[in-house]
Amino acid sequence: QPHLVQSGAEEKQPGASVKVSCKASGYTFTNYAIIWVRRAPGQGLEWMGWITPYGTDTYYAQNLQGRVTVTTDTSTSTAYMELRSLTSDDTAVYFCARVPQAGYSSYFLDYWGQGTLVTVSS
Amino acid sequence: SYVLTQPPSVSVAPGQTAMIACGESNIGSKIVHWYQQKPGQAPVLVVYDDSVRPSGIPERFSGSNSGNTATLTISRVEAGDEADYFCQVWDSSSDHPVFGTGTKVTVL
């Protein structure tokens, strides 16, 4: 059974950076893309960025371009999301999720991490 | 770019049927997926490819997609179905997901 386990909650000051990890198990890591999605209080789901299985290609939401980086370490089956220049608007729960690509023309997120609360406050 | 519009809330009595709409011009030509998110939990995929249920999702959950509206139907609603529900399509022109605005389902 696929399993994604994320790092723990973070509290940051405005202007700082945060890096969240997502360790995968129960499947072949390099066969699936990983996407990062966040949900701010009272808001909906917002995609942030995603990375192809071997980390060869990355895609970022336009409104976060330049502030977010997603990477993978295939040797440890771990994905990372770093967000820089944090503001209070970045306070949210951050999720990683697996994206099956092979055989699909429309991608979806089939397994999700448990979520990581990032609080930005002075 | 797509804007997937959902009703903010739907209320339903236990045992009845809840229908959650996801509207967008000609959404019937796209493929729609649905997620359930309960408070304090991660989202769960409940329907993919318009109408396919992942393993472990009850048959009470079904999806359809035609014209300008995709619909998630929950039959014989239970108290445990109370959650936020989101539709999603994949924008292949810019290679990213688009999520619906979300619907809070309340079981009366």
Tab-separated table of C-alpha atoms in Angstrom:
chain	number	residue	atom	x	y	z
A	1	GLN	CA	0.000	0.000	0.000
A	2	PRO	CA	1.499	3.382	-1.004
A	3	HIS	CA	2.295	5.657	1.917
A	4	LEU	CA	3.521	9.242	2.035
A	5	VAL	CA	4.811	10.580	5.361
A	6	GLN	CA	5.514	14.284	5.733
A	7	SER	CA	7.716	16.165	8.148
A	8	GLY	CA	6.278	17.875	11.210
A	9	ALA	CA	4.644	21.219	11.802
A	10	GLU	CA	6.728	24.361	11.363
A	11	GLU	CA	6.468	27.849	12.802
A	12	LYS	CA	8.301	30.550	10.866
A	13	GLN	CA	8.745	34.281	10.977
A	14	PRO	CA	7.867	36.461	7.989
A	15	GLY	CA	10.669	36.512	5.440
A	16	ALA	CA	11.996	33.081	6.415
A	17	SER	CA	12.004	29.881	4.355
A	18	VAL	CA	10.518	26.472	5.053
A	19	LYS	CA	11.372	23.070	3.607
A	20	VAL	CA	8.863	20.231	3.947
A	21	SER	CA	9.754	16.624	3.210
A	22	CYS	CA	7.568	13.773	1.961
A	23	LYS	CA	8.925	10.237	2.275
A	24	ALA	CA	7.312	7.634	0.055
A	25	SER	CA	7.058	3.904	0.645
A	26	GLY	CA	5.069	0.939	-0.626
A	27	TYR	CA	5.604	1.629	-4.324
A	28	THR	CA	8.330	2.339	-6.880
A	29	PHE	CA	9.071	6.023	-6.272
A	30	THR	CA	10.428	6.653	-9.750
A	31	ASN	CA	7.217	5.496	-11.459
A	32	TYR	CA	5.094	8.400	-10.236
A	33	ALA	CA	5.174	12.172	-10.168
A	34	ILE	CA	4.808	14.094	-6.896
A	35	ILE	CA	2.699	17.215	-6.512
A	36	TRP	CA	2.442	19.751	-3.684
A	37	VAL	CA	-0.907	21.279	-2.736
A	38	ARG	CA	-1.808	23.601	0.135
A	39	ARG	CA	-4.959	24.614	1.925
A	40	ALA	CA	-5.062	27.879	3.808
A	41	PRO	CA	-7.644	28.455	6.572
A	42	GLY	CA	-11.078	29.014	5.064
A	43	GLN	CA	-9.784	28.484	1.541
A	44	GLY	CA	-9.813	25.719	-1.042
A	45	LEU	CA	-7.086	23.509	-2.448
A	46	GLU	CA	-4.254	25.316	-4.245
A	47	TRP	CA	-1.662	23.518	-6.317
A	48	MET	CA	1.891	24.759	-5.860
A	49	GLY	CA	4.204	22.685	-8.015
A	50	TRP	CA	4.925	19.201	-9.244
A	51	ILE	CA	7.883	17.144	-10.356
A	52	THR	CA	8.152	14.271	-12.805
A	53	PRO	CA	9.271	10.852	-11.569
A	54	TYR	CA	13.025	11.214	-12.019
A	55	GLY	CA	12.963	14.904	-11.212
A	56	THR	CA	13.714	15.815	-14.792
A	57	ASP	CA	10.875	18.332	-15.122
A	58	THR	CA	9.252	20.717	-12.679
A	59	TYR	CA	6.146	22.879	-12.976
A	60	TYR	CA	5.169	25.731	-10.685
A	61	ALA	CA	2.052	27.762	-10.052
A	62	GLN	CA	2.437	31.172	-11.602
A	63	ASN	CA	1.611	33.033	-8.393
A	64	LEU	CA	4.421	31.204	-6.550
A	65	GLN	CA	7.005	31.236	-9.326
A	66	GLY	CA	10.376	32.241	-7.943
A	67	ARG	CA	9.472	31.434	-4.330
A	68	VAL	CA	8.873	27.683	-4.492
A	69	THR	CA	11.146	24.791	-5.421
A	70	VAL	CA	10.222	21.103	-5.505
A	71	THR	CA	12.886	18.423	-5.640
A	72	THR	CA	13.246	14.696	-5.178
A	73	ASP	CA	15.937	12.413	-3.799
A	74	THR	CA	15.421	9.079	-5.526
A	75	SER	CA	18.009	7.390	-3.281
A	76	THR	CA	15.720	7.909	-0.265
A	77	SER	CA	12.338	8.069	-2.099
A	78	THR	CA	11.780	11.512	-0.632
A	79	ALA	CA	10.315	14.648	-2.155
A	80	TYR	CA	10.885	18.160	-0.851
A	81	MET	CA	9.103	21.479	-1.154
A	82	GLU	CA	10.870	24.696	-0.210
A	83	LEU	CA	8.981	27.984	0.045
A	84	ARG	CA	10.918	31.229	0.539
A	85	SER	CA	10.109	34.785	1.620
A	86	LEU	CA	7.193	33.627	3.742
A	87	THR	CA	4.305	35.922	4.642
A	88	SER	CA	1.237	35.385	6.792
A	89	ASP	CA	-0.640	34.479	3.596
A	90	ASP	CA	1.492	31.310	3.414
A	91	THR	CA	0.005	29.983	6.667
A	92	ALA	CA	-1.614	26.734	5.512
A	93	VAL	CA	-1.532	22.971	5.647
A	94	TYR	CA	0.813	21.662	2.951
A	95	PHE	CA	0.246	18.281	1.311
A	96	CYS	CA	2.298	16.127	-0.999
A	97	ALA	CA	0.474	13.656	-3.221
A	98	ARG	CA	1.301	10.981	-5.748
A	99	VAL	CA	0.323	11.435	-9.402
A	100	PRO	CA	-0.089	8.373	-11.605
A	101	GLN	CA	0.839	9.244	-15.178
A	102	ALA	CA	1.242	6.020	-17.144
A	103	GLY	CA	-1.912	5.213	-19.066
A	104	TYR	CA	-3.792	8.364	-18.100
A	105	SER	CA	-4.519	11.452	-20.160
A	106	SER	CA	-5.914	13.412	-17.212
A	107	TYR	CA	-3.857	13.249	-14.073
A	108	PHE	CA	-5.223	12.944	-10.553
A	109	LEU	CA	-3.800	12.615	-7.044
A	110	ASP	CA	-4.320	9.103	-5.753
A	111	TYR	CA	-2.410	9.018	-2.451
A	112	TRP	CA	-1.734	11.965	-0.147
A	113	GLY	CA	0.604	12.696	2.713
A	114	GLN	CA	-0.910	13.503	6.103
A	115	GLY	CA	-0.238	17.219	5.749
A	116	THR	CA	2.199	19.644	7.381
A	117	LEU	CA	0.963	22.781	9.134
A	118	VAL	CA	3.146	25.787	8.405
A	119	THR	CA	2.388	28.851	10.510
A	120	VAL	CA	3.933	32.191	9.595
A	121	SER	CA	3.808	34.692	12.408
A	122	SER	CA	5.972	37.291	14.044
B	1	SER	CA	-7.786	28.763	-17.874
B	2	TYR	CA	-10.603	26.844	-16.209
B	3	VAL	CA	-12.785	28.032	-13.352
B	4	LEU	CA	-14.584	25.105	-11.758
B	5	THR	CA	-17.577	26.424	-9.855
B	6	GLN	CA	-19.145	24.434	-7.030
B	7	PRO	CA	-21.961	25.387	-4.638
B	8	PRO	CA	-20.437	26.472	-1.314
B	9	SER	CA	-22.670	24.149	0.679
B	10	VAL	CA	-25.086	21.266	0.374
B	11	SER	CA	-27.246	19.993	3.227
B	12	VAL	CA	-28.789	16.539	3.225
B	13	ALA	CA	-30.635	14.312	5.681
B	14	PRO	CA	-29.209	10.882	6.547
B	15	GLY	CA	-30.331	8.239	4.070
B	16	GLN	CA	-31.056	10.776	1.352
B	17	THR	CA	-29.030	11.605	-1.780
B	18	ALA	CA	-26.545	14.469	-2.083
B	19	MET	CA	-25.599	15.811	-5.490
B	20	ILE	CA	-22.569	18.101	-5.800
B	21	ALA	CA	-22.180	20.035	-9.034
B	22	CYS	CA	-18.958	21.185	-10.676
B	23	GLY	CA	-19.640	23.692	-13.437
B	24	GLU	CA	-17.495	24.900	-16.337
B	25	SER	CA	-18.201	25.555	-19.991
B	26	ASN	CA	-18.139	22.247	-21.875
B	27	ILE	CA	-16.704	20.357	-18.894
B	28	GLY	CA	-18.221	17.245	-20.464
B	29	SER	CA	-15.289	17.265	-22.901
B	30	LYS	CA	-12.831	17.057	-20.005
B	31	ILE	CA	-12.098	14.346	-17.446
B	32	VAL	CA	-13.098	15.112	-13.869
B	33	HIS	CA	-11.850	13.750	-10.556
B	34	TRP	CA	-13.310	14.186	-7.053
B	35	TYR	CA	-11.822	14.390	-3.558
B	36	GLN	CA	-13.300	14.236	-0.071
B	37	GLN	CA	-11.576	16.103	2.767
B	38	LYS	CA	-12.701	15.742	6.353
B	39	PRO	CA	-11.586	18.267	8.998
B	40	GLY	CA	-7.985	17.766	10.050
B	41	GLN	CA	-7.371	15.052	7.459
B	42	ALA	CA	-5.777	14.807	4.038
B	43	PRO	CA	-7.995	14.711	0.964
B	44	VAL	CA	-9.056	11.300	-0.309
B	45	LEU	CA	-9.690	10.471	-3.957
B	46	VAL	CA	-13.297	9.210	-4.228
B	47	VAL	CA	-13.860	9.240	-8.011
B	48	TYR	CA	-11.437	9.505	-10.927
B	49	ASP	CA	-11.898	9.574	-14.693
B	50	ASP	CA	-15.431	10.979	-14.295
B	51	SER	CA	-16.970	7.863	-12.762
B	52	VAL	CA	-14.397	5.322	-11.547
B	53	ARG	CA	-14.234	4.532	-7.840
B	54	PRO	CA	-10.830	3.692	-6.351
B	55	SER	CA	-10.538	0.524	-4.349
B	56	GLY	CA	-12.142	0.918	-0.922
B	57	ILE	CA	-14.544	3.718	-1.868
B	58	PRO	CA	-18.178	2.704	-1.226
B	59	GLU	CA	-20.535	2.200	-4.160
B	60	ARG	CA	-22.642	4.995	-2.667
B	61	PHE	CA	-20.232	7.423	-4.344
B	62	SER	CA	-20.728	7.883	-8.081
B	63	GLY	CA	-19.733	10.434	-10.687
B	64	SER	CA	-21.079	11.664	-13.988
B	65	ASN	CA	-20.037	14.325	-16.467
B	66	SER	CA	-21.935	15.862	-19.363
B	67	GLY	CA	-22.432	19.239	-20.995
B	68	ASN	CA	-21.476	22.043	-18.648
B	69	THR	CA	-21.735	20.137	-15.359
B	70	ALA	CA	-19.953	17.251	-13.672
B	71	THR	CA	-21.727	15.737	-10.669
B	72	LEU	CA	-20.672	13.736	-7.650
B	73	THR	CA	-23.614	11.825	-6.189
B	74	ILE	CA	-23.605	10.384	-2.697
B	75	SER	CA	-26.467	7.932	-2.160
B	76	ARG	CA	-27.812	6.858	1.231
B	77	VAL	CA	-25.844	9.616	2.942
B	78	GLU	CA	-24.275	8.807	6.307
B	79	ALA	CA	-23.033	11.095	9.068
B	80	GLY	CA	-19.469	10.099	8.144
B	81	ASP	CA	-19.894	11.655	4.686
B	82	GLU	CA	-19.829	15.138	6.203
B	83	ALA	CA	-16.791	16.781	4.596
B	84	ASP	CA	-15.561	19.221	1.979
B	85	TYR	CA	-15.636	17.930	-1.597
B	86	PHE	CA	-13.521	19.204	-4.473
B	87	CYS	CA	-13.654	18.484	-8.202
B	88	GLN	CA	-10.482	18.637	-10.286
B	89	VAL	CA	-9.478	18.610	-13.933
B	90	TRP	CA	-6.004	18.609	-15.473
B	91	ASP	CA	-5.138	21.577	-17.666
B	92	SER	CA	-3.043	19.841	-20.292
B	93	SER	CA	-2.155	23.080	-22.067
B	94	SER	CA	-0.203	24.355	-19.062
B	95	ASP	CA	0.310	21.006	-17.305
B	96	HIS	CA	-1.244	21.537	-13.922
B	97	PRO	CA	-4.373	20.613	-11.949
B	98	VAL	CA	-7.311	22.938	-11.532
B	99	PHE	CA	-9.413	22.450	-8.411
B	100	GLY	CA	-13.028	23.388	-7.962
B	101	THR	CA	-14.042	25.965	-5.386
B	102	GLY	CA	-15.187	23.248	-2.984
B	103	THR	CA	-18.505	22.224	-1.432
B	104	LYS	CA	-19.149	21.655	2.247
B	105	VAL	CA	-21.600	18.785	2.731
B	106	THR	CA	-23.544	18.932	5.975
B	107	VAL	CA	-25.535	15.939	7.172
B	108	LEU	CA	-28.580	17.190	9.043
